CSV table of C-alpha atoms in Angstrom, one decimal:
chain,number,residue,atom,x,y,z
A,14,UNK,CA,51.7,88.8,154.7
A,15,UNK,CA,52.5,90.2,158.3
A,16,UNK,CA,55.9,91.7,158.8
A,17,UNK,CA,57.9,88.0,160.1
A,18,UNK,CA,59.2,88.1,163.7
A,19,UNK,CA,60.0,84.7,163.4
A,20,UNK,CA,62.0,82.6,160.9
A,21,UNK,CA,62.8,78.8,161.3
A,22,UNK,CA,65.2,77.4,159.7
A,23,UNK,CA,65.9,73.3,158.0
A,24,UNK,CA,69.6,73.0,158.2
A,25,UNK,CA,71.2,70.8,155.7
A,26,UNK,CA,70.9,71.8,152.6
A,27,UNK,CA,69.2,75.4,154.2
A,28,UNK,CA,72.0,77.5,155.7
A,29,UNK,CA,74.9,74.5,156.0
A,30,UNK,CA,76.5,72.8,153.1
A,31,UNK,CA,77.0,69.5,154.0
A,32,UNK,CA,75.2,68.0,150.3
A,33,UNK,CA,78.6,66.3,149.9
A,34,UNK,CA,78.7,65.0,153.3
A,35,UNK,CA,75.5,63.6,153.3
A,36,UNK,CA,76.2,61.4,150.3
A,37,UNK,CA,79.8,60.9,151.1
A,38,UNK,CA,78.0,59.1,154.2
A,39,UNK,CA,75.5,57.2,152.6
A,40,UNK,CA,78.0,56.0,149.6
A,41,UNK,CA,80.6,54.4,152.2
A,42,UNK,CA,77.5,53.3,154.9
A,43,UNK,CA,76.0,51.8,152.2
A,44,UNK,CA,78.6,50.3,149.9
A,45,UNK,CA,78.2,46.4,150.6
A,46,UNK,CA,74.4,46.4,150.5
A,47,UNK,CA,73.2,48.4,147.6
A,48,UNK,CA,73.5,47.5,143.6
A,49,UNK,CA,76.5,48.0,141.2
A,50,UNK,CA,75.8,51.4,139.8
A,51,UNK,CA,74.2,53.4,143.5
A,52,UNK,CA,75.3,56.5,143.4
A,53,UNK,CA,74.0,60.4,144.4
A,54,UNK,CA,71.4,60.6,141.7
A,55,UNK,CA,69.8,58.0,143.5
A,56,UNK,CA,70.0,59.6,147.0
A,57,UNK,CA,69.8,63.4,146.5
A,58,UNK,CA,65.3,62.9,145.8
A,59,UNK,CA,64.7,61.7,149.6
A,60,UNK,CA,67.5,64.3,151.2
A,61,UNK,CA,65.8,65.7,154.2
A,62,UNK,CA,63.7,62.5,155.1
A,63,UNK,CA,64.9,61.1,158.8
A,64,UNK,CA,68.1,59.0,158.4
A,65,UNK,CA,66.9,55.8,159.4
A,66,UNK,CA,64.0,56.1,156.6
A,67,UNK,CA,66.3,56.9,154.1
A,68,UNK,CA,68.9,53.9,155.2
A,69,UNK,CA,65.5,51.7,154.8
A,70,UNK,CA,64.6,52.8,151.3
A,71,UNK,CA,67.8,52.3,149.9
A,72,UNK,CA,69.2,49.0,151.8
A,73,UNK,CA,65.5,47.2,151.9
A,74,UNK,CA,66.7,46.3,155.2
A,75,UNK,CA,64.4,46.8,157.8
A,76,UNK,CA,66.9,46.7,160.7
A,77,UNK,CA,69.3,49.3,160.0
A,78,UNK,CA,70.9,49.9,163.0
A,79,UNK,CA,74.4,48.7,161.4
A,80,UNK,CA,74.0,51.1,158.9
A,81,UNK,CA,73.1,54.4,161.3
A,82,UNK,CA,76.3,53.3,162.8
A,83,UNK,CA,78.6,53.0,159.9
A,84,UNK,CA,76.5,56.5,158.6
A,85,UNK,CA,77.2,58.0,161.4
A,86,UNK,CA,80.9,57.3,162.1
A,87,UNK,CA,81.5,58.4,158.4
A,88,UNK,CA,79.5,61.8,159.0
A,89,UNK,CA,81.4,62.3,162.3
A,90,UNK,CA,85.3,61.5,160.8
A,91,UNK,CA,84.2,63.5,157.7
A,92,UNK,CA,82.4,66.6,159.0
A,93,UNK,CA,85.0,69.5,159.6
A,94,UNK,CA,86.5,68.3,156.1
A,95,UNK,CA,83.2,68.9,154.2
A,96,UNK,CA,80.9,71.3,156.1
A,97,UNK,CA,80.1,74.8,155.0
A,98,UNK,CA,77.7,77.6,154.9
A,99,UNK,CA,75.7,78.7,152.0
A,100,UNK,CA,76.4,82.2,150.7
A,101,UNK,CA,75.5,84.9,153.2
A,102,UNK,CA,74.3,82.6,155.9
A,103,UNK,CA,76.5,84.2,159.1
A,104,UNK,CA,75.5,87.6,158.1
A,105,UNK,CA,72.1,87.6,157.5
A,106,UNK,CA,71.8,85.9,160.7
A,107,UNK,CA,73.5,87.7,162.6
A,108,UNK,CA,71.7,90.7,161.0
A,109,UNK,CA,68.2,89.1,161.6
A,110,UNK,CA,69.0,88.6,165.0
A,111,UNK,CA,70.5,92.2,166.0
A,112,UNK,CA,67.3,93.0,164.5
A,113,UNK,CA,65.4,91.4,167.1
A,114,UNK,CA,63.7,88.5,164.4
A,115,UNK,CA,63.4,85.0,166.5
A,116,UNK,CA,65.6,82.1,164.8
A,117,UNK,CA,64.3,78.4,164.7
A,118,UNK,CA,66.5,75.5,163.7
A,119,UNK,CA,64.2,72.8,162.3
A,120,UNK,CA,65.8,69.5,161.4
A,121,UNK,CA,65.8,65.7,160.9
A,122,UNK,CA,69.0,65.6,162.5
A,123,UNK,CA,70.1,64.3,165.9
A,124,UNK,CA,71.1,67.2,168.2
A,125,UNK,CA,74.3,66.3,168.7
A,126,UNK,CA,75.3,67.0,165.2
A,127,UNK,CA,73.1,69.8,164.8
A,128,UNK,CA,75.2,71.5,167.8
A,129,UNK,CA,78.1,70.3,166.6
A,130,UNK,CA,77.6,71.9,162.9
A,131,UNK,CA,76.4,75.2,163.9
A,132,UNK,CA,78.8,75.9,166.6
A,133,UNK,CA,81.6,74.7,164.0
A,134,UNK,CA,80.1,77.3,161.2
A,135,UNK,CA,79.8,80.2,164.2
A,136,UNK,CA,75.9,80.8,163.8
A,137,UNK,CA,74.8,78.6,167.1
A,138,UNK,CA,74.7,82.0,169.3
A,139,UNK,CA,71.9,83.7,166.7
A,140,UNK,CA,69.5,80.7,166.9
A,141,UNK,CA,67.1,80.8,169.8
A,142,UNK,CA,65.3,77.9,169.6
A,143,UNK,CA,66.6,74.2,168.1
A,144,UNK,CA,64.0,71.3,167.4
A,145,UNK,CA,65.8,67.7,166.5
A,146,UNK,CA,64.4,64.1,165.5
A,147,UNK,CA,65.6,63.6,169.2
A,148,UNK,CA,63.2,66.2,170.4
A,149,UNK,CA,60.1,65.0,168.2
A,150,UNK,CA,57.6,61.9,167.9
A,151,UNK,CA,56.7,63.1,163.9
A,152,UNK,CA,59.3,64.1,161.6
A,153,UNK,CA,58.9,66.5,158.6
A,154,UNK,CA,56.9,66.3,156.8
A,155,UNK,CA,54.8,65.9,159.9
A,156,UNK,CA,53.8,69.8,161.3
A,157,UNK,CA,54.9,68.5,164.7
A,158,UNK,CA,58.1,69.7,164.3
A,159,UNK,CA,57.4,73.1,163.2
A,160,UNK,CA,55.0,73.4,166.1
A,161,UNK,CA,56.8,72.6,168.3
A,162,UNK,CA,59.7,75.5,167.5
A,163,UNK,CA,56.6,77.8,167.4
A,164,UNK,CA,55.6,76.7,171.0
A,165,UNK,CA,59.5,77.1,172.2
A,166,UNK,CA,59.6,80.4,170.7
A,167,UNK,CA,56.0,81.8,171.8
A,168,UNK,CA,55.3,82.4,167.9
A,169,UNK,CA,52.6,83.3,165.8
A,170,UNK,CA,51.8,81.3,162.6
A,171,UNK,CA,50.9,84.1,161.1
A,172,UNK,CA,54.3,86.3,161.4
A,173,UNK,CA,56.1,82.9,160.8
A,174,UNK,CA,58.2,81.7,157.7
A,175,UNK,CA,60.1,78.2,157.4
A,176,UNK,CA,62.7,78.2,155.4
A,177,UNK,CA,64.1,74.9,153.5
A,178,UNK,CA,65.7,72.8,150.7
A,179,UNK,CA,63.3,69.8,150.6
A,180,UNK,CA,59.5,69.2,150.3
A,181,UNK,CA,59.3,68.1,153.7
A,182,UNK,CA,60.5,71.3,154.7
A,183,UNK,CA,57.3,73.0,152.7
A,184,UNK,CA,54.7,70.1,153.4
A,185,UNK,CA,55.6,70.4,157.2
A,186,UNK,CA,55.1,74.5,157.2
A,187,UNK,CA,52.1,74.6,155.1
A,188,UNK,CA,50.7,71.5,157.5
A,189,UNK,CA,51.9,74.4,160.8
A,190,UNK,CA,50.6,77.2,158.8
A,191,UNK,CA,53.4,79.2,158.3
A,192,UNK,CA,54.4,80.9,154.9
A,193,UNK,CA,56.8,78.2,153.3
A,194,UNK,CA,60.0,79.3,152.0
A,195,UNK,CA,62.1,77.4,149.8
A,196,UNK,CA,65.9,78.0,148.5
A,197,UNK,CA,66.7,77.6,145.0
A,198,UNK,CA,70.4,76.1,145.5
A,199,UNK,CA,68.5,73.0,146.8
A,200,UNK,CA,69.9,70.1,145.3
A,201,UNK,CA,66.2,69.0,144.4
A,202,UNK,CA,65.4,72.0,142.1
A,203,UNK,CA,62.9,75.5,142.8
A,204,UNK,CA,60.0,73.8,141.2
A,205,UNK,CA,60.2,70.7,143.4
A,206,UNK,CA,59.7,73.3,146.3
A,207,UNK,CA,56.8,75.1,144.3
A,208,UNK,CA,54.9,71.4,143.9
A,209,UNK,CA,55.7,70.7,147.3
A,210,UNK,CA,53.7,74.0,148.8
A,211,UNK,CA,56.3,77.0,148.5
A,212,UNK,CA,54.7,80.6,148.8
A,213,UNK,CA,58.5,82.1,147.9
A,214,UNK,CA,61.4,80.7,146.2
A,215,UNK,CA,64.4,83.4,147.4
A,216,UNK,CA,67.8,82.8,145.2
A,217,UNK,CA,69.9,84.8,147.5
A,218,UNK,CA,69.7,84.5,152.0
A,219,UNK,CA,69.6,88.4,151.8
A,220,UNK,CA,66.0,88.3,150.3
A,221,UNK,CA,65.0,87.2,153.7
A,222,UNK,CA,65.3,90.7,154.8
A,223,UNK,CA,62.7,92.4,152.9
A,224,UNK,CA,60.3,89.9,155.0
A,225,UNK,CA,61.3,91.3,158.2
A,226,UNK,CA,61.7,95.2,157.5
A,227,UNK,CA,58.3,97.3,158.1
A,228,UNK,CA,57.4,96.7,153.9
A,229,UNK,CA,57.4,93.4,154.6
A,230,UNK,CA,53.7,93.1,153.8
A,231,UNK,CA,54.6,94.0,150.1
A,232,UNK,CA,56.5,90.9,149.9
């Protein structure tokens, strides 16, 4: 592999914590229209999917603009309370971009939020380009997405790695064809990312630098 001059980045799940957020959300959005029994084990499998998708799946509703709304108001009330950054996340991207490495947010989420989290966190000055479900007719696993931060950011495939918690995350790099990372503190399991098209697996965000340091073809 090429040293990486660029790495994109999913967000929740990725570099921000919010897993309890998310469900937090979903639990109270979802609490008069689901069965008895609903809980995280049935939510955490489509994590990562666009939020109106998700709300569809699990209410069988096919109008859910009720539930985006109650979702969202929960999310918004809750977020300071229960948003936080993986282990090593600020310094390694800080690092990465000191060392002149382009940063890519790539996410299902609306901007507003994604803004809103990464300013709140102190990483939004390191990321130089963001691509939202505002910004995008196909989400993940689509490769429009990743394409698109590749076209924002004047990068090559080939010196590319995406970096995520969820098969979308891989489906959508392999699709872009750009070396698919995943992160084994996804709440879906390493070997969910390895089915789903995962050339790594790191355990740690400092494994990322060995990808953008002059051995990086050794990788």
């Amino acid at each position: 592999m090429r040293q990486v001059r660029t790495m994109l980045f999913d967000l929740d799940g990725t570099i921000l914590d919010t897993n309890e957020l998310i469900i937090r959300s979903f639990l109270e959005a979802l609490k008069d229209c689901v069965p008895q029994g609903f809980c995280r084990d049935h939510i955490i499998p489509s994590m990562g999917q666009p939020l109106e998708q998700q709300l569809r799946l699990f209410s069988g509703l096919e109008d859910v603009a009720h539930l985006v709304a109650a979702y969202r108001e929960v999310n918004l009330r809750l977020h300071d309370e229960l948003v936080t950054v993986f282990a090593h996340v600020n310094e390694v991207l800080e690092t990465l971009h000191q060392q002149g490495v382009q940063i890519g947010v790539v996410t299902t989420k609306m901007r507003m939020t994604t803004e809103k989290g990464l300013k709140y966190v102190g990483i939004y000055d390191y990321v130089d380009a963001i691509v939202t479900i505002d910004d995008v007719v196909n989400a993940k696993p689509h490769p429009e997405p990743v394409q698109k931060a590749l076209a924002l950011l004047n990068a090559d495939p080939a010196s590319t790695i995406m970096v995520g918690d969820s098969s979308v995350d891989m489906q959508a790099a392999v699709a872009a064809g750009v070396t698919a990372v995943g992160v084994a503190w996804s709440l879906k399991g390493a070997e969910v990312l390895r089915n789903a098209g995962a050339d790594y697996v790191i355990d740690d965000m400092r494994e990322l630098y060995a990808f953008s340091e002059a051995g990086a073809e050794t990788v």
